[in-house]
Short mmCIF file of C-alpha atoms in Angstrom, two decimals:
data_model
loop_
_atom_site.label_atom_id
_atom_site.label_comp_id
_atom_site.label_asym_id
_atom_site.label_seq_id
_atom_site.Cartn_x
_atom_site.Cartn_y
_atom_site.Cartn_z
CA MET V 1059 -17.46 103.94 -61.91
CA SER V 1060 -20.13 101.87 -63.60
CA GLY V 1061 -18.22 98.74 -62.63
CA PHE V 1062 -18.30 99.89 -59.03
CA GLY V 1063 -22.01 100.64 -59.38
CA THR V 1064 -22.57 97.12 -60.68
CA ILE V 1065 -20.78 95.68 -57.68
CA ILE V 1066 -22.85 97.82 -55.28
CA ALA V 1067 -26.05 96.78 -57.03
CA PHE V 1068 -24.94 93.16 -56.76
CA VAL V 1069 -24.20 93.44 -53.05
CA VAL V 1070 -27.31 95.41 -52.17
CA GLY V 1071 -29.24 93.23 -54.57
CA ASP V 1072 -32.89 92.61 -54.73
CA VAL V 1073 -34.42 90.90 -51.75
CA GLN V 1074 -37.20 89.43 -53.84
CA ARG V 1075 -34.79 88.01 -56.32
CA ASP V 1076 -33.15 86.06 -53.53
CA ARG V 1077 -36.49 84.71 -52.41
CA VAL V 1078 -37.25 83.01 -55.73
CA VAL V 1079 -34.60 80.41 -54.92
CA PRO V 1080 -35.79 78.17 -52.08
CA PRO V 1081 -33.62 78.16 -48.99
CA SER V 1082 -31.42 75.06 -49.04
CA GLY V 1083 -30.02 74.25 -45.62
CA ILE V 1084 -27.41 71.56 -46.11
CA THR V 1085 -25.85 72.90 -49.34
CA ALA V 1086 -25.58 76.31 -47.73
CA ARG V 1087 -23.83 75.02 -44.65
CA LEU V 1088 -21.47 72.78 -46.64
CA THR V 1089 -20.49 75.58 -48.99
CA GLY V 1090 -19.80 77.85 -46.06
CA PHE V 1091 -17.81 75.15 -44.28
CA ALA V 1092 -15.75 74.33 -47.38
CA ALA V 1093 -14.97 78.00 -47.93
CA ALA V 1094 -13.98 78.39 -44.27
CA ALA V 1095 -11.69 75.33 -44.31
CA MET V 1096 -10.04 76.43 -47.54
CA ALA V 1097 -9.49 79.96 -46.22
CA PHE V 1098 -7.94 78.51 -43.05
CA LEU V 1099 -5.51 76.46 -45.15
CA ALA V 1100 -4.84 79.42 -47.43
CA VAL V 1101 -3.73 81.48 -44.42
CA PHE V 1102 -1.08 78.87 -43.61
CA ALA V 1103 0.04 78.48 -47.20
CA LEU V 1104 0.42 82.26 -47.39
CA ALA V 1105 2.32 82.35 -44.09
CA LEU V 1106 4.61 79.61 -45.35
CA SER V 1107 5.38 81.25 -48.65
CA LEU V 1108 5.88 84.69 -47.11
CA ALA V 1109 8.16 83.35 -44.38
CA SER V 1110 10.23 81.25 -46.74
CA GLY V 1111 10.41 84.20 -49.09
CA ARG V 1112 11.86 86.29 -46.29
CA LEU V 1113 14.25 83.48 -45.39
CA ALA V 1114 15.46 83.06 -48.94
CA ALA V 1115 15.97 86.78 -49.28
CA ARG V 1116 17.92 86.96 -46.05
CA TRP V 1117 20.18 84.05 -46.82
CA GLY V 1118 20.61 85.10 -50.38
CA ASP V 1119 21.30 88.72 -49.60
CA GLU V 1120 23.05 89.12 -46.26
CA LEU V 1121 25.10 85.95 -46.25
CA ALA V 1122 26.17 86.33 -49.83
CA ARG V 1123 28.03 89.49 -48.91
CA SER V 1124 29.97 88.09 -46.05
CA SER V 1125 32.54 85.39 -45.59
CA THR V 1126 34.82 84.13 -42.87
CA LEU V 1127 38.53 83.58 -42.68
CA ARG V 1128 39.70 81.04 -40.11
CA ILE V 1129 43.30 81.06 -38.96
CA SER V 1130 44.69 78.02 -37.19
CA ALA V 1131 48.18 78.63 -36.06
CA PRO V 1132 50.41 77.96 -33.05
CA GLU V 1133 49.83 80.42 -30.23
CA ALA V 1134 53.05 82.28 -30.91
CA GLN V 1135 52.34 82.96 -34.57
CA MET V 1136 48.63 83.74 -34.19
CA SER V 1137 48.76 87.51 -33.96
CA GLU V 1138 51.39 87.74 -36.68
CA GLN V 1139 49.40 85.61 -39.10
CA THR V 1140 46.21 87.53 -38.25
CA ALA V 1141 47.88 90.80 -39.07
CA ALA V 1142 49.25 89.36 -42.31
CA ALA V 1143 45.83 88.07 -43.30
CA LEU V 1144 44.21 91.46 -42.60
CA ARG V 1145 46.88 93.11 -44.76
CA VAL V 1146 46.14 90.74 -47.61
CA LEU V 1147 42.40 91.28 -47.27
CA GLU V 1148 42.68 95.04 -47.19
CA THR V 1149 44.44 95.02 -50.53
CA THR V 1150 41.98 92.61 -52.13
CA PRO V 1151 39.56 94.24 -54.57
CA GLY V 1152 35.93 93.48 -53.67
CA VAL V 1153 36.49 93.43 -49.93
CA VAL V 1154 34.78 96.28 -48.12
CA SER V 1155 36.16 95.58 -44.70
CA ALA V 1156 37.86 92.83 -42.73
CA ARG V 1157 37.78 92.62 -38.95
CA ALA V 1158 39.27 90.13 -36.55
CA LEU V 1159 36.73 88.95 -33.99
CA THR V 1160 37.62 89.75 -30.39
CA GLN V 1161 38.06 87.11 -27.72
CA GLU V 1162 34.63 87.94 -26.22
CA GLU V 1163 32.84 87.67 -29.56
CA GLN V 1164 34.40 84.30 -30.21
CA SER V 1165 33.41 82.95 -26.81
CA ARG V 1166 29.86 84.19 -27.36
CA LEU V 1167 29.71 82.22 -30.60
CA LEU V 1168 30.93 79.09 -28.86
CA ALA V 1169 28.79 79.44 -25.73
CA PRO V 1170 25.76 77.60 -27.15
CA TRP V 1171 27.95 74.52 -27.75
CA PHE V 1172 30.35 74.49 -24.81
CA GLY V 1173 28.51 76.44 -22.14
CA PRO V 1174 29.37 79.87 -20.76
CA ASP V 1175 32.10 78.78 -18.35
CA LEU V 1176 34.54 77.45 -20.89
CA PRO V 1177 38.08 78.69 -20.31
CA LEU V 1178 38.71 79.68 -23.91
CA GLU V 1179 42.20 80.96 -23.20
CA ALA V 1180 43.35 77.47 -22.39
CA LEU V 1181 42.20 76.07 -25.71
CA PRO V 1182 43.82 76.43 -29.14
CA ILE V 1183 40.85 78.25 -30.70
CA PRO V 1184 41.35 79.47 -34.26
CA GLN V 1185 41.06 83.20 -34.89
CA LEU V 1186 38.08 84.28 -37.01
CA ILE V 1187 38.10 87.22 -39.38
CA GLU V 1188 34.77 88.58 -40.63
CA ILE V 1189 34.90 89.81 -44.22
CA SER V 1190 32.28 92.12 -45.78
CA GLU V 1191 32.15 92.12 -49.54
CA THR V 1192 31.00 94.55 -52.15
CA LYS V 1193 27.97 93.61 -54.24
CA ASP V 1194 30.13 92.00 -56.92
CA GLY V 1195 32.24 90.13 -54.40
CA TYR V 1196 35.89 89.16 -54.72
CA ASP V 1197 37.77 86.51 -56.63
CA ALA V 1198 37.77 83.63 -54.12
CA THR V 1199 40.33 81.50 -55.98
CA GLY V 1200 42.81 84.37 -56.31
CA LEU V 1201 42.43 85.24 -52.64
CA ARG V 1202 43.00 81.61 -51.61
CA LEU V 1203 46.22 81.48 -53.61
CA ARG V 1204 47.56 84.66 -52.07
CA LEU V 1205 46.61 83.56 -48.58
CA GLN V 1206 48.29 80.22 -49.13
CA ALA V 1207 51.53 82.00 -49.84
CA GLU V 1208 51.43 84.55 -47.04
CA VAL V 1209 49.24 83.05 -44.30
CA PRO V 1210 49.65 79.24 -44.42
CA GLY V 1211 47.20 78.66 -41.53
CA ALA V 1212 44.25 80.47 -43.12
CA VAL V 1213 41.13 78.79 -44.42
CA LEU V 1214 38.68 80.92 -46.40
CA ASP V 1215 34.99 80.06 -46.06
CA ASP V 1216 32.82 82.07 -48.45
CA HIS V 1217 29.60 80.41 -47.14
CA THR V 1218 28.47 79.25 -50.59
CA ARG V 1219 28.88 75.63 -49.58
CA TRP V 1220 26.05 75.72 -47.05
CA ARG V 1221 24.27 78.82 -48.19
CA LYS V 1222 23.32 77.53 -51.65
CA PRO V 1223 21.28 74.49 -50.55
CA LEU V 1224 19.55 76.48 -47.82
CA GLU V 1225 18.72 79.28 -50.17
CA GLN V 1226 17.46 76.73 -52.67
CA ALA V 1227 15.36 74.98 -50.03
CA ALA V 1228 13.79 78.24 -48.95
CA GLY V 1229 13.06 79.15 -52.55
CA ARG V 1230 11.43 75.78 -53.19
CA LEU V 1231 9.39 76.14 -50.02
CA ARG V 1232 8.14 79.45 -51.28
CA VAL V 1233 7.14 77.98 -54.64
CA LEU V 1234 5.38 75.19 -52.76
CA GLY V 1235 3.47 77.76 -50.71
CA ILE V 1236 2.37 79.66 -53.81
CA VAL V 1237 1.34 76.43 -55.56
CA SER V 1238 -0.66 75.51 -52.45
CA VAL V 1239 -2.50 78.83 -52.51
CA LEU V 1240 -3.33 78.31 -56.20
CA LEU V 1241 -4.47 74.74 -55.55
CA ILE V 1242 -6.66 75.92 -52.69
CA ALA V 1243 -8.25 78.53 -54.96
CA ALA V 1244 -8.85 75.93 -57.68
CA THR V 1245 -10.30 73.44 -55.19
CA THR V 1246 -12.60 76.12 -53.80
CA ALA V 1247 -13.79 76.87 -57.33
CA ALA V 1248 -14.36 73.16 -57.99
CA MET V 1249 -16.31 72.62 -54.78
CA ILE V 1250 -18.48 75.68 -55.27
CA THR V 1251 -19.14 74.69 -58.89
CA LEU V 1252 -20.30 71.25 -57.72
CA ALA V 1253 -22.49 72.73 -55.00
CA ALA V 1254 -23.98 75.28 -57.39
CA GLN V 1255 -24.62 72.63 -60.00
CA ALA V 1256 -26.34 70.44 -57.43
CA ALA V 1257 -28.47 73.36 -56.27
CA LEU V 1258 -29.42 74.25 -59.85
CA ALA V 1259 -30.31 70.64 -60.67
CA ALA V 1260 -32.36 70.32 -57.49
CA ASN V 1261 -34.25 73.47 -58.44
CA ALA V 1262 -35.14 72.47 -62.00
CA GLN V 1263 -38.83 73.07 -61.26
CA VAL V 1264 -38.13 76.53 -59.89
CA ILE V 1265 -36.17 77.35 -63.02
CA ALA V 1266 -38.95 75.99 -65.28
CA VAL V 1267 -41.55 78.13 -63.48
CA LEU V 1268 -39.36 81.22 -63.69
CA ARG V 1269 -38.76 80.65 -67.39
CA LEU V 1270 -42.49 80.18 -67.97
CA VAL V 1271 -43.35 83.54 -66.44
CA GLY V 1272 -40.71 85.30 -68.51
CA ALA V 1273 -37.59 85.45 -66.33
CA ARG V 1274 -34.37 85.90 -68.27
CA ASP V 1275 -31.46 83.54 -67.71
CA GLY V 1276 -29.49 86.42 -66.23
CA TYR V 1277 -32.14 87.00 -63.57
CA ILE V 1278 -32.27 83.33 -62.58
CA ALA V 1279 -28.49 82.94 -62.61
CA GLN V 1280 -28.03 86.03 -60.47
CA ALA V 1281 -30.29 84.66 -57.75
CA PHE V 1282 -28.06 81.58 -57.43
CA VAL V 1283 -24.80 83.47 -57.91
CA ARG V 1284 -25.61 85.95 -55.15
CA ARG V 1285 -26.42 83.20 -52.72
CA PHE V 1286 -23.23 81.22 -53.35
CA THR V 1287 -21.00 84.27 -53.45
CA PHE V 1288 -22.20 85.40 -50.03
CA ARG V 1289 -21.91 81.93 -48.57
CA ALA V 1290 -18.31 81.67 -49.80
CA LEU V 1291 -17.51 85.19 -48.64
CA GLY V 1292 -18.89 84.57 -45.16
CA GLY V 1293 -17.29 81.14 -44.82
CA ALA V 1294 -13.92 82.42 -46.00
CA ALA V 1295 -14.06 85.35 -43.59
CA VAL V 1296 -14.61 83.00 -40.65
CA GLY V 1297 -11.85 80.65 -41.88
CA THR V 1298 -9.41 83.52 -42.35
CA VAL V 1299 -10.04 84.87 -38.86
CA LEU V 1300 -9.53 81.41 -37.36
CA GLY V 1301 -6.39 80.87 -39.46
CA LEU V 1302 -4.92 84.21 -38.40
CA GLY V 1303 -5.68 83.38 -34.79
CA ALA V 1304 -3.83 80.11 -35.15
CA VAL V 1305 -0.85 81.84 -36.80
CA MET V 1306 -0.74 84.36 -33.95
CA LEU V 1307 -0.54 81.50 -31.48
CA LEU V 1308 2.70 80.32 -33.14
CA PRO V 1309 5.86 81.38 -31.27
CA ALA V 1310 7.31 84.66 -32.48
CA ALA V 1311 10.42 84.75 -34.65
CA SER V 1312 13.60 84.52 -32.58
CA THR V 1313 17.27 83.72 -33.07
CA GLN V 1314 17.11 80.85 -30.59
CA GLY V 1315 14.30 79.10 -32.46
CA GLY V 1316 16.01 79.28 -35.85
CA PHE V 1317 14.03 79.74 -39.02
CA LEU V 1318 10.98 77.62 -38.02
CA THR V 1319 9.68 80.25 -35.62
CA GLY V 1320 9.70 82.82 -38.41
CA LEU V 1321 6.50 81.22 -39.80
CA GLY V 1322 3.94 83.99 -39.74
CA PHE V 1323 3.22 87.43 -41.06
CA GLN V 1324 5.34 90.51 -40.62
CA GLY V 1325 4.55 94.13 -41.38
CA ALA V 1326 2.66 94.57 -44.63
CA GLY V 1327 2.44 90.78 -44.89
CA TRP V 1328 -0.58 90.97 -42.58
CA LEU V 1329 -2.52 92.55 -45.43
CA TRP V 1330 -2.29 89.46 -47.61
CA PRO V 1331 -4.72 87.28 -45.63
CA VAL V 1332 -7.26 90.12 -45.71
CA LEU V 1333 -7.51 89.43 -49.44
CA ILE V 1334 -8.60 85.82 -48.91
CA PRO V 1335 -12.36 86.39 -48.29
CA PRO V 1336 -12.88 88.76 -51.24
CA LEU V 1337 -10.91 86.40 -53.46
CA ALA V 1338 -13.03 83.46 -52.29
CA GLY V 1339 -16.11 85.54 -53.07
CA ALA V 1340 -14.78 86.35 -56.53
CA VAL V 1341 -13.96 82.70 -57.18
CA ALA V 1342 -17.49 81.73 -56.09
CA TYR V 1343 -19.01 84.47 -58.25
CA LEU V 1344 -17.20 83.28 -61.36
CA ALA V 1345 -17.67 79.56 -60.68
CA THR V 1346 -21.40 79.84 -59.93
CA GLY V 1347 -21.97 82.17 -62.86
CA GLN V 1348 -20.43 79.68 -65.24
CA ALA V 1349 -22.25 76.71 -63.73
CA ALA V 1350 -25.56 78.59 -63.89
CA ARG V 1351 -25.13 79.60 -67.52
CA ARG V 1352 -24.21 76.03 -68.45
CA VAL V 1353 -27.10 74.40 -66.57
CA LEU V 1354 -29.66 76.95 -67.77
CA LYS V 1355 -28.71 76.30 -71.37
CA GLU V 1356 -29.28 72.59 -70.88
CA LEU V 1357 -32.70 73.09 -69.30
CA ALA V 1358 -35.55 73.95 -71.62
CA MET S 290 -49.75 88.03 -82.84
CA ILE S 291 -48.91 84.37 -83.42
CA GLU S 292 -48.64 82.83 -86.85
CA LEU S 293 -48.13 79.20 -87.73
CA GLU S 294 -47.25 78.33 -91.30
CA ASN S 295 -47.42 74.74 -92.53
CA ILE S 296 -45.96 73.47 -89.32
CA ALA S 297 -45.42 69.86 -88.36
CA TYR S 298 -44.27 68.33 -85.13
CA SER S 299 -43.04 64.81 -84.50
CA TYR S 300 -41.96 63.12 -81.30
CA GLY S 301 -39.26 60.54 -81.94
CA GLY S 302 -40.83 58.34 -84.62
CA GLY S 303 -44.40 59.38 -85.36
CA GLU S 304 -45.75 62.67 -86.54
CA LEU S 305 -48.19 64.20 -84.08
CA LEU S 306 -49.20 67.29 -86.00
CA SER S 307 -48.73 68.02 -89.67
CA ASP S 308 -49.36 70.81 -92.11
CA ILE S 309 -51.01 73.20 -89.71
CA SER S 310 -51.46 76.86 -90.52
CA LEU S 311 -53.13 79.36 -88.25
CA LYS S 312 -53.04 83.05 -87.60
CA LEU S 313 -54.05 84.34 -84.20
CA SER S 314 -55.07 87.94 -84.72
CA PRO S 315 -55.45 90.48 -81.93
CA GLY S 316 -58.73 90.24 -80.08
CA SER S 317 -59.67 86.79 -81.35
CA PHE S 318 -61.15 84.12 -79.06
CA HIS S 319 -60.39 80.51 -79.93
CA PHE S 320 -61.32 77.20 -78.40
CA LEU S 321 -59.19 74.16 -79.16
CA THR S 322 -60.76 70.73 -78.86
CA GLY S 323 -59.86 67.23 -79.83
CA PRO S 324 -59.54 63.78 -78.30
CA SER S 325 -56.97 63.43 -75.55
CA GLY S 326 -53.56 62.64 -76.96
CA SER S 327 -54.39 64.42 -80.19
CA GLY S 328 -51.77 67.08 -79.54
CA LYS S 329 -53.61 70.00 -77.94
CA THR S 330 -50.91 70.61 -75.35
CA THR S 331 -48.16 70.26 -77.97
CA PHE S 332 -50.02 72.74 -80.16
CA LEU S 333 -50.17 75.29 -77.34
CA LYS S 334 -46.48 74.78 -76.60
CA LEU S 335 -45.69 75.46 -80.24
CA CYS S 336 -47.72 78.66 -80.00
CA TYR S 337 -45.61 80.15 -77.21
CA GLY S 338 -42.27 78.82 -78.35
CA ALA S 339 -41.69 76.15 -75.71
CA LEU S 340 -41.35 73.70 -78.61
CA THR S 341 -39.85 74.36 -82.01
CA PRO S 342 -41.73 72.80 -84.95
CA THR S 343 -39.94 70.05 -86.85
CA ALA S 344 -41.14 71.64 -90.08
CA GLY S 345 -42.70 74.94 -91.05
CA GLN S 346 -42.51 78.34 -89.40
CA VAL S 347 -43.84 79.80 -86.19
CA ARG S 348 -43.79 83.54 -85.73
CA ILE S 349 -44.45 85.08 -82.33
CA PHE S 350 -44.97 88.85 -82.39
CA ASP S 351 -43.40 88.92 -85.87
CA GLN S 352 -40.30 87.03 -84.75
CA ASP S 353 -39.37 83.64 -86.15
CA VAL S 354 -38.97 81.25 -83.18
CA ARG S 355 -35.90 79.71 -84.80
CA THR S 356 -34.05 83.01 -84.72
CA MET S 357 -35.09 83.90 -81.16
CA ASN S 358 -32.51 83.52 -78.43
CA ARG S 359 -33.29 82.66 -74.82
CA ASP S 360 -33.75 86.28 -73.79
CA ASP S 361 -36.10 86.90 -76.74
CA HIS S 362 -38.18 83.97 -75.53
CA ALA S 363 -38.21 85.35 -71.99
CA LEU S 364 -39.46 88.72 -73.24
CA ALA S 365 -42.08 87.09 -75.48
CA ARG S 366 -43.40 85.10 -72.52
CA ARG S 367 -44.10 88.31 -70.65
CA ARG S 368 -46.63 89.04 -73.38
CA VAL S 369 -48.12 85.53 -73.42
CA GLY S 370 -49.90 84.26 -70.33
CA VAL S 371 -49.80 80.47 -70.16
CA VAL S 372 -51.90 78.17 -67.96
CA HIS S 373 -50.67 74.59 -67.98
CA GLN S 374 -52.77 71.58 -67.21
CA ASP S 375 -50.39 70.63 -64.40
CA CYS S 376 -49.71 74.06 -62.96
CA GLN S 377 -46.33 74.44 -61.30
CA PHE S 378 -45.45 77.03 -58.71
CA LEU S 379 -42.57 78.02 -56.49
CA ASP S 380 -43.59 75.83 -53.58
CA HIS S 381 -41.69 77.83 -50.96
CA LEU S 382 -43.46 81.11 -51.69
CA PRO S 383 -47.06 81.97 -50.71
CA VAL S 384 -49.76 82.05 -53.37
CA ALA S 385 -49.82 85.84 -53.53
CA ASP S 386 -46.10 85.96 -54.35
CA ASN S 387 -46.52 83.21 -56.91
CA ILE S 388 -49.26 85.11 -58.68
CA ALA S 389 -47.09 88.26 -58.59
CA LEU S 390 -44.05 86.35 -59.85
CA PRO S 391 -44.28 87.61 -63.47
CA LEU S 392 -44.24 91.18 -62.12
CA MET S 393 -41.33 90.33 -59.88
CA VAL S 394 -39.12 88.83 -62.59
CA SER S 395 -39.82 91.69 -64.98
CA GLY S 396 -39.18 94.35 -62.32
CA ARG S 397 -42.75 95.69 -62.46
CA ASP S 398 -43.79 94.91 -58.90
CA ASP S 399 -44.81 98.46 -58.07
CA ILE S 400 -47.63 99.64 -55.81
CA GLU S 401 -50.20 99.97 -58.56
CA ASN S 402 -49.70 96.44 -59.74
CA VAL S 403 -49.72 95.11 -56.20
CA SER S 404 -53.16 96.60 -55.57
CA ASN S 405 -54.32 94.96 -58.82
CA LEU S 406 -53.02 91.72 -57.35
CA LYS S 407 -55.47 91.84 -54.45
CA GLU S 408 -58.36 92.53 -56.77
CA LEU S 409 -57.32 89.74 -59.07
CA MET S 410 -56.95 87.24 -56.22
CA HIS S 411 -60.37 88.15 -55.02
CA TRP S 412 -61.74 87.71 -58.53
CA VAL S 413 -60.42 84.14 -58.81
CA GLY S 414 -61.74 83.38 -55.32
CA LEU S 415 -58.34 83.17 -53.62
CA GLY S 416 -58.71 86.36 -51.58
CA ASN S 417 -58.41 84.56 -48.28
CA ARG S 418 -55.73 82.13 -49.44
CA ALA S 419 -53.04 84.72 -50.15
CA SER S 420 -50.59 83.44 -47.56
CA ALA S 421 -51.13 79.72 -48.24
CA LEU S 422 -48.31 77.76 -49.85
CA PRO S 423 -49.05 76.15 -53.25
CA PRO S 424 -48.83 72.54 -51.95
CA GLU S 425 -51.66 73.39 -49.55
CA LEU S 426 -54.03 74.30 -52.40
CA SER S 427 -56.66 72.03 -53.95
CA GLY S 428 -56.50 71.20 -57.66
CA GLY S 429 -59.09 73.81 -58.47
CA GLU S 430 -57.38 76.47 -56.41
CA ARG S 431 -54.12 75.74 -58.18
CA GLN S 432 -55.76 76.24 -61.56
CA ARG S 433 -57.26 79.53 -60.47
CA ALA S 434 -53.92 80.68 -59.12
CA ALA S 435 -52.24 79.68 -62.39
CA LEU S 436 -54.81 81.64 -64.37
CA ALA S 437 -54.33 84.67 -62.14
CA ARG S 438 -50.56 84.39 -62.62
CA ALA S 439 -51.03 84.13 -66.40
CA VAL S 440 -53.09 87.31 -66.66
CA ILE S 441 -51.45 89.56 -64.05
CA MET S 442 -49.07 91.08 -66.60
CA SER S 443 -52.07 91.92 -68.77
CA PRO S 444 -50.55 89.90 -71.61
CA ASP S 445 -51.47 90.27 -75.26
CA VAL S 446 -52.23 86.57 -75.56
CA VAL S 447 -53.57 84.06 -73.02
CA LEU S 448 -53.10 80.37 -73.76
CA ALA S 449 -54.89 78.07 -71.34
CA ASP S 450 -54.77 74.29 -71.28
CA GLU S 451 -57.93 72.89 -69.64
CA PRO S 452 -58.20 75.84 -67.25
CA THR S 453 -61.54 74.63 -65.91
CA GLY S 454 -60.64 70.96 -65.58
CA ASN S 455 -60.75 70.83 -61.81
CA VAL S 456 -63.21 73.52 -60.86
CA ASP S 457 -66.98 73.41 -60.38
CA TRP S 458 -69.41 74.87 -62.89
CA GLU S 459 -69.88 78.12 -61.05
CA MET S 460 -66.16 78.76 -60.77
CA SER S 461 -65.58 77.76 -64.39
CA GLN S 462 -68.18 80.39 -65.34
CA ARG S 463 -66.26 82.99 -63.35
CA LEU S 464 -62.98 82.04 -64.96
CA LEU S 465 -64.60 82.15 -68.36
CA GLN S 466 -66.03 85.56 -67.54
CA LEU S 467 -62.53 86.78 -66.64
CA LEU S 468 -61.17 85.54 -69.96
CA ILE S 469 -64.08 87.13 -71.83
CA GLU S 470 -63.42 90.44 -70.07
CA LEU S 471 -59.78 90.22 -71.10
CA ASN S 472 -60.86 89.45 -74.66
CA ARG S 473 -63.08 92.54 -74.68
CA MET S 474 -60.00 94.54 -73.72
CA GLY S 475 -58.44 93.32 -76.96
CA LYS S 476 -56.49 90.33 -75.69
CA THR S 477 -56.16 87.22 -77.79
CA ILE S 478 -57.47 84.10 -76.02
CA MET S 479 -56.98 80.42 -76.83
CA ILE S 480 -58.47 77.77 -74.55
CA ALA S 481 -57.87 74.07 -74.99
CA THR S 482 -60.78 72.18 -73.44
CA HIS S 483 -62.93 69.08 -73.51
CA ASP S 484 -65.82 70.88 -71.94
CA LEU S 485 -68.44 71.48 -74.62
CA ASN S 486 -70.75 73.19 -72.13
CA LEU S 487 -68.04 75.77 -71.52
CA ILE S 488 -67.74 76.41 -75.25
CA ARG S 489 -71.50 76.80 -75.54
CA ALA S 490 -71.58 79.18 -72.59
CA ALA S 491 -68.85 81.26 -74.16
CA LYS S 492 -70.54 81.34 -77.58
CA SER S 493 -73.52 83.09 -76.11
CA LYS S 494 -71.35 85.91 -74.81
CA VAL S 495 -68.52 86.39 -77.26
CA GLN S 496 -67.67 85.62 -80.83
CA THR S 497 -65.48 82.53 -80.80
CA ARG S 498 -63.94 80.16 -83.26
CA VAL S 499 -63.63 76.53 -82.38
CA LEU S 500 -60.65 74.60 -83.69
CA ARG S 501 -60.46 70.84 -83.60
CA ILE S 502 -57.39 68.67 -83.90
CA ALA S 503 -58.19 65.41 -85.65
CA ASN S 504 -55.95 63.10 -87.66
CA ARG S 505 -52.93 65.33 -87.05
CA LYS S 506 -54.68 68.27 -88.74
CA LEU S 507 -56.27 71.39 -87.41
CA GLN S 508 -59.83 71.94 -88.61
CA LEU S 509 -62.33 74.69 -88.06
CA ALA S 510 -65.24 73.01 -86.30
CA GLY S 511 -68.73 73.71 -87.62
CA ALA S 512 -71.40 75.72 -85.94
CA ASP S 513 -72.95 72.51 -84.61
CA LEU S 514 -71.80 73.10 -81.04
#
């Protein structure tokens, strides 16, 4: 409660205390601009890491529990081999269900490549069987051996071959996004520290006068800290709003666009960017406070 | 109030002051004279803790300056009004706010003190300059504003470095009168000055002691003034 009271007192502040520091036009505008630009970038870094996180989860989770069996066989043996394969799969531990895709489903899958008017019946298209696995999965090597014996035309694809690198790429992308957010926070801190230090150095006379009339370091520091915290807060708020606007202008997630269009926020993810301005304010508060304490100790 | 015990102060190579002892008791009125460059300003700075002696002990309100931290110094300065030779102000704030600054930084800027402010500004002849900015003031006006700022907290001690250097005789008499009034209220006053006429004028109104810095030492000047 007292912590909350301190925050309220800091926000409401003391108008006169703010007046003891002379208004400084260019530093103020630059600090606000830097905070806005960093917040804008932070929105994108957040969007990137959230989207790639979703992607990694989807590929890791959904695809891991499914695999495909492809049967290439002469027309005459196709249905027989399909039935044999389904029999094998149904008796395999770890397989939840196995289902042969219908003619229509197969032509839908091929439509993007060959166009909708392809006469599938005239082509020797392999039969696909969709396999759902339990969480622990099945023994792929054992299944391959059994299939080899009973269904010579079957090829088992457990998706690991292409899933692993994609999953890895998405995971790396997410780490990259998080590292970017951290770098942006650190850069913001560095820039605000430099600006605060410049402002403190430029106001050495003000500080000397305040010390002479009995102002404590805490009083002087607070005047500077308040100013920089509010500049950073305001700048970051503007940058976040602009960044969110830009993200909203991105095309919505869709199956046609692949994973690139998934870049954005979904559901509770929209709450993350709201945290950017207060975090920028907190970073500014800490950075300016430290700079002020350091500079004040150096001054007489 | 302020005690100096066998203190010395040296800048870089040479010793400026050596073996000085002095006790400023409550209600005393001191003048400090000496040739320019003899160390009057340094002496005053030692008295309010802006400088730490290179040898000996300074005690301000029974606290050793060497053991005081920055906040202790800040609190001590609320009880010591200081007028520098080159008075500095917050140039972006009007004179009235500058004079009220000690009240502001100590959180005592209440209505009662603010009405005192008007009276005080009138007393130092700045009544109609309240909204002027410090860079717009003349040298004499700056000194009067600095004196007003030094006394607004009603400090226990007032240390003034050539407070009448830039003002005419009539104004210097008014400023002196203000300091004498403060002294009668029990405040300790120390004025560094070259102006022997000022010292003579003061002697006729209040009991003063005149200190002289010569050859790095502090001496009690005779009654010959």
